[in-house]
Amino acid sequence: MRKFVIAALGGTVAGAILTTQIAGPLIAQEAGKSGSVYEQLDLFGDIFERIRAQYVEEVEPKDLIEAAINGMLTSLDPHSSYLPPDDFDDMQVQTRGEFGGLGIEVTQEDGFVKVVSPMDDTPAAAAGIQSGDFITHVNGESLMGLLLDEAVEKMRGPVGSEIVLTIVREGLADPFDVSIIRDTIKLTAVRSRVVGDAIVLRVTTFNDQTYPNLEEGLNKSIAELGGIDNVSGIVLDLRNNPGGLLNQAIKVSDAFLEKGEIVSTRGRNPQDGERFNATGGDLAQGKPMVVLINGGSASASEIVAGALQDHRRAVVVGTKSFGKGSVQTLVPLRGDGAMRLTTARYYTPSGRSIQALGVSPDIVVKQPVRPELAEGETPPAAEDAPVRSEADLRGIISNDSMTEDEQKVYEEEQKQAEDAAKLRDEDYQLAYAVDILKGLFTLAPAARE
């Protein structure tokens, strides 16, 4: 509030100085603007009263006013909106990491509801909802012409209840229905696992738990590998991460940067701009990093990917991200509701805005679409056939260049390579990221000495 008071006083002083020279025209211009605003407000009042008195059915004045406020905000951009008290409560719950629903992040595009990304381990993800899908109907009722918040409201319902979404997907000629059972969505913000000697950190959202989960998961995986010296690198998986809290994106970026800018924001007024810098300390201790992104990586995810890419701290792999480069501020209002207003754009350390452009990966890797096997169908026999090698032959000459311990190490390395090959069948992009880390680790032996 202090900022706004100072700005208003500054404007008053400047106006007083100017009036000594051009007071007449300036006052007339301001009076004209005020008159025009008051005329428009009078028009709004006339329409409001006419609807309230003559509309074919009785309507609640509160509903009319909320709809008018929401219409004003949604006309600005897809991310500004009015949040009634219940929706505001839901948003606050989501940032804490638990809420009820389907588990999808949606936006509006050309009047249609578009899926930004399904969240991991949610009913939507289990039902096969994909980033880029368009939702046209809910339980047979068209969403065409509805505001985004109205469409989202239709998708809400009691936990355990069924909802049928009609989906239009690129590459498929006809729409299809998907049945989903609503559930309580408990978000584990970060999941960690070890793949070979690499650590994979899967970040699903940016809520209050993201950085603590990441730090805990990373330390646990380092201990599992027997210490940081045994870690080849880290894959930060931000695919289908719709974003979330700006401060958590800054903390996650800072976790792997020693210094430098992470992100800057610029609003309408230059004095409102902010710059966020990294503090000393890299949780990964300089180990190579790969960041995975795709078209479902948005907002806070793009801040992290852009920061690590600009500082050359990580290789970004995957496909172009969503391209949401704006910051929304939640302003609590009278009546326990809130206004979600776009107040700034954010910029990566190099000064680029990704708004509507997205983060372009350093290495483009598309996830292959695996054809589903029909019931009872088996993969081609050639894929199942065991591959014979020298080791399978009878009476082979032994390898006398390795000790027994070295032989065990070699066999373990071979097993890790085979596991990585299996991973390509499950998740080609992740396997590619792990392979890159292995290559970087192999080419930089000095980092291990």
PDB file of C-alpha atoms in Angstrom, residues 132-414:
ATOM      1  CA  GLY A 132      -2.825 -30.087 -25.531  1.00  0.00           C
ATOM      2  CA  ASP A 133      -6.185 -31.891 -25.299  1.00  0.00           C
ATOM      3  CA  PHE A 134      -9.300 -29.747 -25.722  1.00  0.00           C
ATOM      4  CA  ILE A 135     -12.275 -30.368 -23.425  1.00  0.00           C
ATOM      5  CA  THR A 136     -15.467 -29.605 -25.347  1.00  0.00           C
ATOM      6  CA  HIS A 137     -18.200 -31.092 -23.132  1.00  0.00           C
ATOM      7  CA  VAL A 138     -18.695 -32.032 -19.491  1.00  0.00           C
ATOM      8  CA  ASN A 139     -21.292 -34.753 -18.930  1.00  0.00           C
ATOM      9  CA  GLY A 140     -22.615 -34.049 -22.411  1.00  0.00           C
ATOM     10  CA  GLU A 141     -22.998 -30.301 -21.813  1.00  0.00           C
ATOM     11  CA  SER A 142     -21.028 -28.016 -24.138  1.00  0.00           C
ATOM     12  CA  LEU A 143     -18.418 -25.670 -22.647  1.00  0.00           C
ATOM     13  CA  MET A 144     -18.428 -23.438 -25.728  1.00  0.00           C
ATOM     14  CA  GLY A 145     -19.029 -19.799 -24.794  1.00  0.00           C
ATOM     15  CA  LEU A 146     -18.383 -20.277 -21.076  1.00  0.00           C
ATOM     16  CA  LEU A 147     -15.740 -18.333 -19.186  1.00  0.00           C
ATOM     17  CA  LEU A 148     -12.820 -20.427 -17.969  1.00  0.00           C
ATOM     18  CA  ASP A 149     -13.907 -20.238 -14.324  1.00  0.00           C
ATOM     19  CA  GLU A 150     -17.428 -21.324 -15.317  1.00  0.00           C
ATOM     20  CA  ALA A 151     -16.039 -24.312 -17.222  1.00  0.00           C
ATOM     21  CA  VAL A 152     -13.811 -25.260 -14.281  1.00  0.00           C
ATOM     22  CA  GLU A 153     -16.793 -25.018 -11.946  1.00  0.00           C
ATOM     23  CA  LYS A 154     -18.636 -27.608 -14.048  1.00  0.00           C
ATOM     24  CA  MET A 155     -15.704 -29.994 -13.637  1.00  0.00           C
ATOM     25  CA  ARG A 156     -15.795 -29.724  -9.861  1.00  0.00           C
ATOM     26  CA  GLY A 157     -17.860 -32.069  -7.727  1.00  0.00           C
ATOM     27  CA  PRO A 158     -17.852 -34.353  -4.711  1.00  0.00           C
ATOM     28  CA  VAL A 159     -14.951 -36.748  -4.230  1.00  0.00           C
ATOM     29  CA  GLY A 160     -15.931 -40.174  -5.572  1.00  0.00           C
ATOM     30  CA  SER A 161     -18.399 -38.839  -8.148  1.00  0.00           C
ATOM     31  CA  GLU A 162     -18.066 -39.608 -11.853  1.00  0.00           C
ATOM     32  CA  ILE A 163     -17.545 -37.047 -14.603  1.00  0.00           C
ATOM     33  CA  VAL A 164     -17.436 -37.634 -18.363  1.00  0.00           C
ATOM     34  CA  LEU A 165     -15.216 -35.315 -20.411  1.00  0.00           C
ATOM     35  CA  THR A 166     -15.455 -35.094 -24.200  1.00  0.00           C
ATOM     36  CA  ILE A 167     -11.946 -34.700 -25.607  1.00  0.00           C
ATOM     37  CA  VAL A 168     -10.697 -33.409 -28.947  1.00  0.00           C
ATOM     38  CA  ARG A 169      -7.097 -34.480 -29.555  1.00  0.00           C
ATOM     39  CA  GLU A 170      -4.775 -33.442 -32.349  1.00  0.00           C
ATOM     40  CA  GLY A 171      -4.195 -36.314 -34.772  1.00  0.00           C
ATOM     41  CA  LEU A 172      -7.530 -38.000 -34.033  1.00  0.00           C
ATOM     42  CA  ALA A 173     -10.418 -37.404 -36.406  1.00  0.00           C
ATOM     43  CA  ASP A 174     -13.233 -37.785 -33.894  1.00  0.00           C
ATOM     44  CA  PRO A 175     -13.862 -36.559 -30.334  1.00  0.00           C
ATOM     45  CA  PHE A 176     -14.022 -39.231 -27.624  1.00  0.00           C
ATOM     46  CA  ASP A 177     -15.361 -39.477 -24.082  1.00  0.00           C
ATOM     47  CA  VAL A 178     -13.274 -40.115 -20.980  1.00  0.00           C
ATOM     48  CA  SER A 179     -14.861 -41.155 -17.688  1.00  0.00           C
ATOM     49  CA  ILE A 180     -13.052 -39.960 -14.548  1.00  0.00           C
ATOM     50  CA  ILE A 181     -13.808 -40.448 -10.851  1.00  0.00           C
ATOM     51  CA  ARG A 182     -13.120 -37.297  -8.858  1.00  0.00           C
ATOM     52  CA  ASP A 183     -10.688 -37.738  -5.979  1.00  0.00           C
ATOM     53  CA  THR A 184      -8.739 -35.822  -3.369  1.00  0.00           C
ATOM     54  CA  ILE A 185      -5.591 -34.632  -5.094  1.00  0.00           C
ATOM     55  CA  LYS A 186      -2.585 -34.921  -2.812  1.00  0.00           C
ATOM     56  CA  LEU A 187       0.415 -33.467  -4.530  1.00  0.00           C
ATOM     57  CA  THR A 188       3.874 -34.739  -3.734  1.00  0.00           C
ATOM     58  CA  ALA A 189       5.679 -31.815  -5.257  1.00  0.00           C
ATOM     59  CA  VAL A 190       8.976 -33.643  -5.921  1.00  0.00           C
ATOM     60  CA  ARG A 191       9.761 -37.337  -6.369  1.00  0.00           C
ATOM     61  CA  SER A 192      13.334 -38.545  -6.518  1.00  0.00           C
ATOM     62  CA  ARG A 193      14.808 -41.789  -7.808  1.00  0.00           C
ATOM     63  CA  VAL A 194      18.146 -43.198  -8.895  1.00  0.00           C
ATOM     64  CA  VAL A 195      18.661 -44.338 -12.487  1.00  0.00           C
ATOM     65  CA  GLY A 196      22.090 -45.937 -12.858  1.00  0.00           C
ATOM     66  CA  ASP A 197      24.355 -43.398 -11.205  1.00  0.00           C
ATOM     67  CA  ALA A 198      22.129 -40.424 -12.119  1.00  0.00           C
ATOM     68  CA  ILE A 199      19.518 -38.802  -9.876  1.00  0.00           C
ATOM     69  CA  VAL A 200      16.117 -37.964 -11.352  1.00  0.00           C
ATOM     70  CA  LEU A 201      14.104 -35.259  -9.598  1.00  0.00           C
ATOM     71  CA  ARG A 202      10.532 -35.198 -10.894  1.00  0.00           C
ATOM     72  CA  VAL A 203       8.945 -31.829  -9.988  1.00  0.00           C
ATOM     73  CA  THR A 204       5.160 -31.928 -10.496  1.00  0.00           C
ATOM     74  CA  THR A 205       4.165 -28.488  -9.195  1.00  0.00           C
ATOM     75  CA  PHE A 206       5.473 -25.429  -7.396  1.00  0.00           C
ATOM     76  CA  ASN A 207       3.679 -25.189  -4.069  1.00  0.00           C
ATOM     77  CA  ASP A 208       4.857 -24.551  -0.517  1.00  0.00           C
ATOM     78  CA  GLN A 209       6.346 -28.059  -0.349  1.00  0.00           C
ATOM     79  CA  THR A 210       8.422 -27.968  -3.539  1.00  0.00           C
ATOM     80  CA  TYR A 211      11.816 -26.810  -2.317  1.00  0.00           C
ATOM     81  CA  PRO A 212      11.734 -28.816   0.954  1.00  0.00           C
ATOM     82  CA  ASN A 213      10.711 -31.939  -1.024  1.00  0.00           C
ATOM     83  CA  LEU A 214      13.480 -31.344  -3.571  1.00  0.00           C
ATOM     84  CA  GLU A 215      16.207 -30.881  -0.970  1.00  0.00           C
ATOM     85  CA  GLU A 216      15.084 -33.943   0.983  1.00  0.00           C
ATOM     86  CA  GLY A 217      14.769 -36.132  -2.127  1.00  0.00           C
ATOM     87  CA  LEU A 218      18.140 -35.069  -3.514  1.00  0.00           C
ATOM     88  CA  ASN A 219      19.961 -35.752  -0.253  1.00  0.00           C
ATOM     89  CA  LYS A 220      18.257 -39.133   0.061  1.00  0.00           C
ATOM     90  CA  SER A 221      19.311 -40.155  -3.457  1.00  0.00           C
ATOM     91  CA  ILE A 222      22.888 -38.951  -2.912  1.00  0.00           C
ATOM     92  CA  ALA A 223      23.073 -41.121   0.214  1.00  0.00           C
ATOM     93  CA  GLU A 224      21.643 -44.061  -1.742  1.00  0.00           C
ATOM     94  CA  LEU A 225      24.494 -43.769  -4.246  1.00  0.00           C
ATOM     95  CA  GLY A 226      27.073 -43.605  -1.470  1.00  0.00           C
ATOM     96  CA  GLY A 227      27.941 -39.914  -1.712  1.00  0.00           C
ATOM     97  CA  ILE A 228      28.067 -37.068  -4.223  1.00  0.00           C
ATOM     98  CA  ASP A 229      31.308 -38.421  -5.768  1.00  0.00           C
ATOM     99  CA  ASN A 230      29.357 -41.389  -7.119  1.00  0.00           C
ATOM    100  CA  VAL A 231      26.706 -39.222  -8.776  1.00  0.00           C
ATOM    101  CA  SER A 232      27.135 -38.696 -12.527  1.00  0.00           C
ATOM    102  CA  GLY A 233      24.583 -35.898 -12.635  1.00  0.00           C
ATOM    103  CA  ILE A 234      21.011 -34.800 -12.083  1.00  0.00           C
ATOM    104  CA  VAL A 235      17.931 -34.817 -14.306  1.00  0.00           C
ATOM    105  CA  LEU A 236      15.411 -32.156 -13.291  1.00  0.00           C
ATOM    106  CA  ASP A 237      12.158 -33.354 -14.861  1.00  0.00           C
ATOM    107  CA  LEU A 238       9.737 -30.438 -15.338  1.00  0.00           C
ATOM    108  CA  ARG A 239       7.541 -32.044 -17.982  1.00  0.00           C
ATOM    109  CA  ASN A 240       3.813 -31.347 -17.624  1.00  0.00           C
ATOM    110  CA  ASN A 241       4.520 -29.084 -14.648  1.00  0.00           C
ATOM    111  CA  PRO A 242       1.953 -26.255 -14.886  1.00  0.00           C
ATOM    112  CA  GLY A 243       3.848 -23.941 -12.541  1.00  0.00           C
ATOM    113  CA  GLY A 244       2.736 -22.374  -9.284  1.00  0.00           C
ATOM    114  CA  LEU A 245       4.435 -20.113  -6.772  1.00  0.00           C
ATOM    115  CA  LEU A 246       7.099 -17.705  -8.015  1.00  0.00           C
ATOM    116  CA  ASN A 247       9.090 -17.857  -4.767  1.00  0.00           C
ATOM    117  CA  GLN A 248       9.389 -21.649  -5.081  1.00  0.00           C
ATOM    118  CA  ALA A 249      10.663 -21.362  -8.668  1.00  0.00           C
ATOM    119  CA  ILE A 250      13.312 -18.961  -7.397  1.00  0.00           C
ATOM    120  CA  LYS A 251      14.316 -21.332  -4.575  1.00  0.00           C
ATOM    121  CA  VAL A 252      14.594 -24.338  -6.910  1.00  0.00           C
ATOM    122  CA  SER A 253      16.737 -22.348  -9.363  1.00  0.00           C
ATOM    123  CA  ASP A 254      18.879 -21.023  -6.522  1.00  0.00           C
ATOM    124  CA  ALA A 255      19.437 -24.597  -5.322  1.00  0.00           C
ATOM    125  CA  PHE A 256      21.689 -25.236  -8.328  1.00  0.00           C
ATOM    126  CA  LEU A 257      23.205 -21.774  -8.939  1.00  0.00           C
ATOM    127  CA  GLU A 258      26.087 -20.154  -7.088  1.00  0.00           C
ATOM    128  CA  LYS A 259      25.455 -16.579  -8.223  1.00  0.00           C
ATOM    129  CA  GLY A 260      23.783 -14.389 -10.803  1.00  0.00           C
ATOM    130  CA  GLU A 261      20.258 -13.361 -11.674  1.00  0.00           C
ATOM    131  CA  ILE A 262      17.492 -15.957 -11.597  1.00  0.00           C
ATOM    132  CA  VAL A 263      14.555 -13.955 -12.926  1.00  0.00           C
ATOM    133  CA  SER A 264      13.331 -10.376 -13.149  1.00  0.00           C
ATOM    134  CA  THR A 265       9.803  -9.037 -13.292  1.00  0.00           C
ATOM    135  CA  ARG A 266       8.673  -5.825 -14.982  1.00  0.00           C
ATOM    136  CA  GLY A 267       5.273  -4.316 -14.428  1.00  0.00           C
ATOM    137  CA  ARG A 268       3.486  -1.333 -15.863  1.00  0.00           C
ATOM    138  CA  ASN A 269       5.449   1.094 -13.705  1.00  0.00           C
ATOM    139  CA  PRO A 270       9.276   0.847 -13.816  1.00  0.00           C
ATOM    140  CA  GLN A 271       9.511   1.256 -10.037  1.00  0.00           C
ATOM    141  CA  ASP A 272       7.499  -1.925  -9.560  1.00  0.00           C
ATOM    142  CA  GLY A 273      10.106  -4.111 -11.270  1.00  0.00           C
ATOM    143  CA  GLU A 274      11.992  -6.683  -9.202  1.00  0.00           C
ATOM    144  CA  ARG A 275      15.164  -8.691  -9.696  1.00  0.00           C
ATOM    145  CA  PHE A 276      15.927 -11.964  -7.902  1.00  0.00           C
ATOM    146  CA  ASN A 277      19.512 -13.212  -7.571  1.00  0.00           C
ATOM    147  CA  ALA A 278      21.030 -16.518  -6.534  1.00  0.00           C
ATOM    148  CA  THR A 279      22.818 -16.977  -3.240  1.00  0.00           C
ATOM    149  CA  GLY A 280      25.925 -19.085  -2.730  1.00  0.00           C
ATOM    150  CA  GLY A 281      25.639 -22.848  -2.526  1.00  0.00           C
ATOM    151  CA  ASP A 282      24.878 -25.516  -5.136  1.00  0.00           C
ATOM    152  CA  LEU A 283      23.110 -28.587  -3.740  1.00  0.00           C
ATOM    153  CA  ALA A 284      24.465 -30.620  -6.666  1.00  0.00           C
ATOM    154  CA  GLN A 285      28.032 -29.355  -6.092  1.00  0.00           C
ATOM    155  CA  GLY A 286      28.534 -28.587  -9.772  1.00  0.00           C
ATOM    156  CA  LYS A 287      27.484 -31.997 -11.077  1.00  0.00           C
ATOM    157  CA  PRO A 288      26.176 -31.977 -14.686  1.00  0.00           C
ATOM    158  CA  MET A 289      22.470 -31.288 -15.062  1.00  0.00           C
ATOM    159  CA  VAL A 290      19.791 -31.937 -17.664  1.00  0.00           C
ATOM    160  CA  VAL A 291      16.397 -30.229 -17.491  1.00  0.00           C
ATOM    161  CA  LEU A 292      13.479 -31.985 -19.202  1.00  0.00           C
ATOM    162  CA  ILE A 293      10.604 -29.837 -20.535  1.00  0.00           C
ATOM    163  CA  ASN A 294       7.661 -30.201 -22.903  1.00  0.00           C
ATOM    164  CA  GLY A 295       4.566 -28.328 -23.999  1.00  0.00           C
ATOM    165  CA  GLY A 296       3.008 -28.862 -20.574  1.00  0.00           C
ATOM    166  CA  SER A 297       5.851 -27.071 -18.757  1.00  0.00           C
ATOM    167  CA  ALA A 298       4.535 -23.626 -17.891  1.00  0.00           C
ATOM    168  CA  SER A 299       5.105 -20.526 -15.788  1.00  0.00           C
ATOM    169  CA  ALA A 300       7.316 -21.390 -12.777  1.00  0.00           C
ATOM    170  CA  SER A 301       8.727 -24.380 -14.693  1.00  0.00           C
ATOM    171  CA  GLU A 302       9.845 -22.045 -17.458  1.00  0.00           C
ATOM    172  CA  ILE A 303      11.480 -19.703 -14.952  1.00  0.00           C
ATOM    173  CA  VAL A 304      13.640 -22.576 -13.659  1.00  0.00           C
ATOM    174  CA  ALA A 305      14.454 -23.944 -17.122  1.00  0.00           C
ATOM    175  CA  GLY A 306      15.260 -20.475 -18.454  1.00  0.00           C
ATOM    176  CA  ALA A 307      17.514 -19.585 -15.521  1.00  0.00           C
ATOM    177  CA  LEU A 308      19.532 -22.816 -15.633  1.00  0.00           C
ATOM    178  CA  GLN A 309      19.771 -22.603 -19.432  1.00  0.00           C
ATOM    179  CA  ASP A 310      20.933 -18.969 -19.510  1.00  0.00           C
ATOM    180  CA  HIS A 311      23.602 -19.652 -16.891  1.00  0.00           C
ATOM    181  CA  ARG A 312      24.712 -22.741 -18.850  1.00  0.00           C
ATOM    182  CA  ARG A 313      24.174 -24.731 -15.674  1.00  0.00           C
ATOM    183  CA  ALA A 314      22.038 -27.334 -17.412  1.00  0.00           C
ATOM    184  CA  VAL A 315      21.303 -28.756 -20.842  1.00  0.00           C
ATOM    185  CA  VAL A 316      17.604 -28.330 -21.616  1.00  0.00           C
ATOM    186  CA  VAL A 317      16.127 -31.336 -23.423  1.00  0.00           C
ATOM    187  CA  GLY A 318      12.650 -32.124 -24.757  1.00  0.00           C
ATOM    188  CA  THR A 319      10.195 -29.958 -26.669  1.00  0.00           C
ATOM    189  CA  LYS A 320       9.278 -26.274 -26.481  1.00  0.00           C
ATOM    190  CA  SER A 321       7.534 -25.230 -23.276  1.00  0.00           C
ATOM    191  CA  PHE A 322       4.079 -23.689 -22.915  1.00  0.00           C
ATOM    192  CA  GLY A 323       5.069 -20.007 -23.029  1.00  0.00           C
ATOM    193  CA  LYS A 324       3.346 -18.409 -20.021  1.00  0.00           C
ATOM    194  CA  GLY A 325       5.604 -15.504 -19.164  1.00  0.00           C
ATOM    195  CA  SER A 326       3.305 -13.442 -16.962  1.00  0.00           C
ATOM    196  CA  VAL A 327       2.967 -13.000 -13.208  1.00  0.00           C
ATOM    197  CA  GLN A 328      -0.396 -12.935 -11.457  1.00  0.00           C
ATOM    198  CA  THR A 329      -0.967 -11.194  -8.140  1.00  0.00           C
ATOM    199  CA  LEU A 330      -3.736 -12.359  -5.798  1.00  0.00           C
ATOM    200  CA  VAL A 331      -5.505  -9.373  -4.229  1.00  0.00           C
ATOM    201  CA  PRO A 332      -7.953 -10.249  -1.420  1.00  0.00           C
ATOM    202  CA  LEU A 333     -11.211  -8.317  -1.738  1.00  0.00           C
ATOM    203  CA  ARG A 334     -14.138  -7.437   0.504  1.00  0.00           C
ATOM    204  CA  GLY A 335     -16.508 -10.337   0.927  1.00  0.00           C
ATOM    205  CA  ASP A 336     -13.690 -12.931   1.214  1.00  0.00           C
ATOM    206  CA  GLY A 337     -13.167 -13.197  -2.547  1.00  0.00           C
ATOM    207  CA  ALA A 338     -10.039 -12.220  -4.455  1.00  0.00           C
ATOM    208  CA  MET A 339      -8.882 -10.749  -7.726  1.00  0.00           C
ATOM    209  CA  ARG A 340      -6.256 -12.576  -9.750  1.00  0.00           C
ATOM    210  CA  LEU A 341      -4.628  -9.835 -11.824  1.00  0.00           C
ATOM    211  CA  THR A 342      -1.742 -10.031 -14.268  1.00  0.00           C
ATOM    212  CA  THR A 343       0.678  -7.432 -12.940  1.00  0.00           C
ATOM    213  CA  ALA A 344       4.019  -8.164 -14.594  1.00  0.00           C
ATOM    214  CA  ARG A 345       5.978 -10.101 -17.174  1.00  0.00           C
ATOM    215  CA  TYR A 346       8.993 -12.100 -16.130  1.00  0.00           C
ATOM    216  CA  TYR A 347      12.339 -12.264 -17.929  1.00  0.00           C
ATOM    217  CA  THR A 348      15.107 -14.840 -17.865  1.00  0.00           C
ATOM    218  CA  PRO A 349      18.647 -13.783 -16.839  1.00  0.00           C
ATOM    219  CA  SER A 350      19.577 -12.944 -20.444  1.00  0.00           C
ATOM    220  CA  GLY A 351      16.645 -10.531 -20.601  1.00  0.00           C
ATOM    221  CA  ARG A 352      14.369 -12.615 -22.822  1.00  0.00           C
ATOM    222  CA  SER A 353      10.660 -12.905 -22.299  1.00  0.00           C
ATOM    223  CA  ILE A 354       9.186 -16.313 -23.016  1.00  0.00           C
ATOM    224  CA  GLN A 355       5.630 -15.001 -23.139  1.00  0.00           C
ATOM    225  CA  ALA A 356       3.817 -16.812 -25.979  1.00  0.00           C
ATOM    226  CA  LEU A 357       7.198 -18.145 -27.176  1.00  0.00           C
ATOM    227  CA  GLY A 358       8.216 -20.675 -24.559  1.00  0.00           C
ATOM    228  CA  VAL A 359      11.661 -21.981 -23.655  1.00  0.00           C
ATOM    229  CA  SER A 360      13.325 -23.684 -26.598  1.00  0.00           C
ATOM    230  CA  PRO A 361      15.314 -26.789 -25.590  1.00  0.00           C
ATOM    231  CA  ASP A 362      19.020 -27.018 -26.404  1.00  0.00           C
ATOM    232  CA  ILE A 363      18.340 -30.513 -27.734  1.00  0.00           C
ATOM    233  CA  VAL A 364      14.914 -31.247 -29.199  1.00  0.00           C
ATOM    234  CA  VAL A 365      13.726 -34.752 -28.310  1.00  0.00           C
ATOM    235  CA  LYS A 366      10.144 -35.772 -28.968  1.00  0.00           C
ATOM    236  CA  GLN A 367       8.578 -38.546 -26.928  1.00  0.00           C
ATOM    237  CA  PRO A 368       7.708 -41.359 -29.362  1.00  0.00           C
ATOM    238  CA  VAL A 369       4.085 -42.454 -29.324  1.00  0.00           C
ATOM    239  CA  ARG A 370       4.020 -46.171 -28.552  1.00  0.00           C
ATOM    240  CA  PRO A 371       1.224 -47.962 -30.361  1.00  0.00           C
ATOM    241  CA  GLU A 372      -1.093 -49.730 -27.973  1.00  0.00           C
ATOM    242  CA  LEU A 373      -1.282 -53.493 -28.399  1.00  0.00           C
ATOM    243  CA  ALA A 374      -4.704 -54.987 -28.955  1.00  0.00           C
ATOM    244  CA  GLU A 375      -5.987 -57.394 -26.304  1.00  0.00           C
ATOM    245  CA  GLY A 376      -4.146 -60.690 -26.603  1.00  0.00           C
ATOM    246  CA  GLU A 377      -1.589 -59.270 -29.045  1.00  0.00           C
ATOM    247  CA  THR A 378       2.108 -59.793 -28.310  1.00  0.00           C
ATOM    248  CA  PRO A 379       5.134 -57.769 -29.427  1.00  0.00           C
ATOM    249  CA  PRO A 380       7.028 -58.983 -32.498  1.00  0.00           C
ATOM    250  CA  ALA A 381       9.000 -62.163 -31.820  1.00  0.00           C
ATOM    251  CA  ALA A 382      12.272 -60.526 -32.800  1.00  0.00           C
ATOM    252  CA  GLU A 383      12.042 -58.202 -29.785  1.00  0.00           C
ATOM    253  CA  ASP A 384      11.700 -61.153 -27.413  1.00  0.00           C
ATOM    254  CA  ALA A 385      14.452 -63.283 -28.912  1.00  0.00           C
ATOM    255  CA  PRO A 386      17.566 -63.466 -26.731  1.00  0.00           C
ATOM    256  CA  VAL A 387      20.724 -62.051 -28.285  1.00  0.00           C
ATOM    257  CA  ARG A 388      23.627 -64.500 -28.307  1.00  0.00           C
ATOM    258  CA  SER A 389      27.159 -63.277 -27.715  1.00  0.00           C
ATOM    259  CA  GLU A 390      30.691 -64.625 -27.276  1.00  0.00           C
ATOM    260  CA  ALA A 391      29.957 -65.264 -23.620  1.00  0.00           C
ATOM    261  CA  ASP A 392      27.260 -67.766 -24.586  1.00  0.00           C
ATOM    262  CA  LEU A 393      29.622 -69.986 -26.564  1.00  0.00           C
ATOM    263  CA  ARG A 394      30.944 -73.211 -25.074  1.00  0.00           C
ATOM    264  CA  GLY A 395      34.636 -73.390 -24.246  1.00  0.00           C
ATOM    265  CA  ILE A 396      35.382 -69.668 -24.572  1.00  0.00           C
ATOM    266  CA  ILE A 397      38.728 -68.220 -23.605  1.00  0.00           C
ATOM    267  CA  SER A 398      38.520 -66.382 -20.299  1.00  0.00           C
ATOM    268  CA  ASN A 399      39.364 -62.699 -19.909  1.00  0.00           C
ATOM    269  CA  ASP A 400      42.577 -62.571 -17.917  1.00  0.00           C
ATOM    270  CA  SER A 401      42.941 -58.757 -18.009  1.00  0.00           C
ATOM    271  CA  MET A 402      40.489 -58.200 -15.118  1.00  0.00           C
ATOM    272  CA  THR A 403      40.648 -59.104 -11.483  1.00  0.00           C
ATOM    273  CA  GLU A 404      37.608 -60.644  -9.858  1.00  0.00           C
ATOM    274  CA  ASP A 405      36.649 -57.274  -8.336  1.00  0.00           C
ATOM    275  CA  GLU A 406      37.089 -55.504 -11.682  1.00  0.00           C
ATOM    276  CA  GLN A 407      34.908 -58.154 -13.295  1.00  0.00           C
ATOM    277  CA  LYS A 408      32.157 -57.413 -10.772  1.00  0.00           C
ATOM    278  CA  VAL A 409      32.395 -53.667 -11.485  1.00  0.00           C
ATOM    279  CA  TYR A 410      32.219 -54.353 -15.211  1.00  0.00           C
ATOM    280  CA  GLU A 411      29.158 -56.558 -14.805  1.00  0.00           C
ATOM    281  CA  GLU A 412      27.453 -53.898 -12.698  1.00  0.00           C
ATOM    282  CA  GLU A 413      28.164 -51.278 -15.375  1.00  0.00           C
ATOM    283  CA  GLN A 414      26.690 -53.572 -17.999  1.00  0.00           C
TER     284      GLN A 414
END
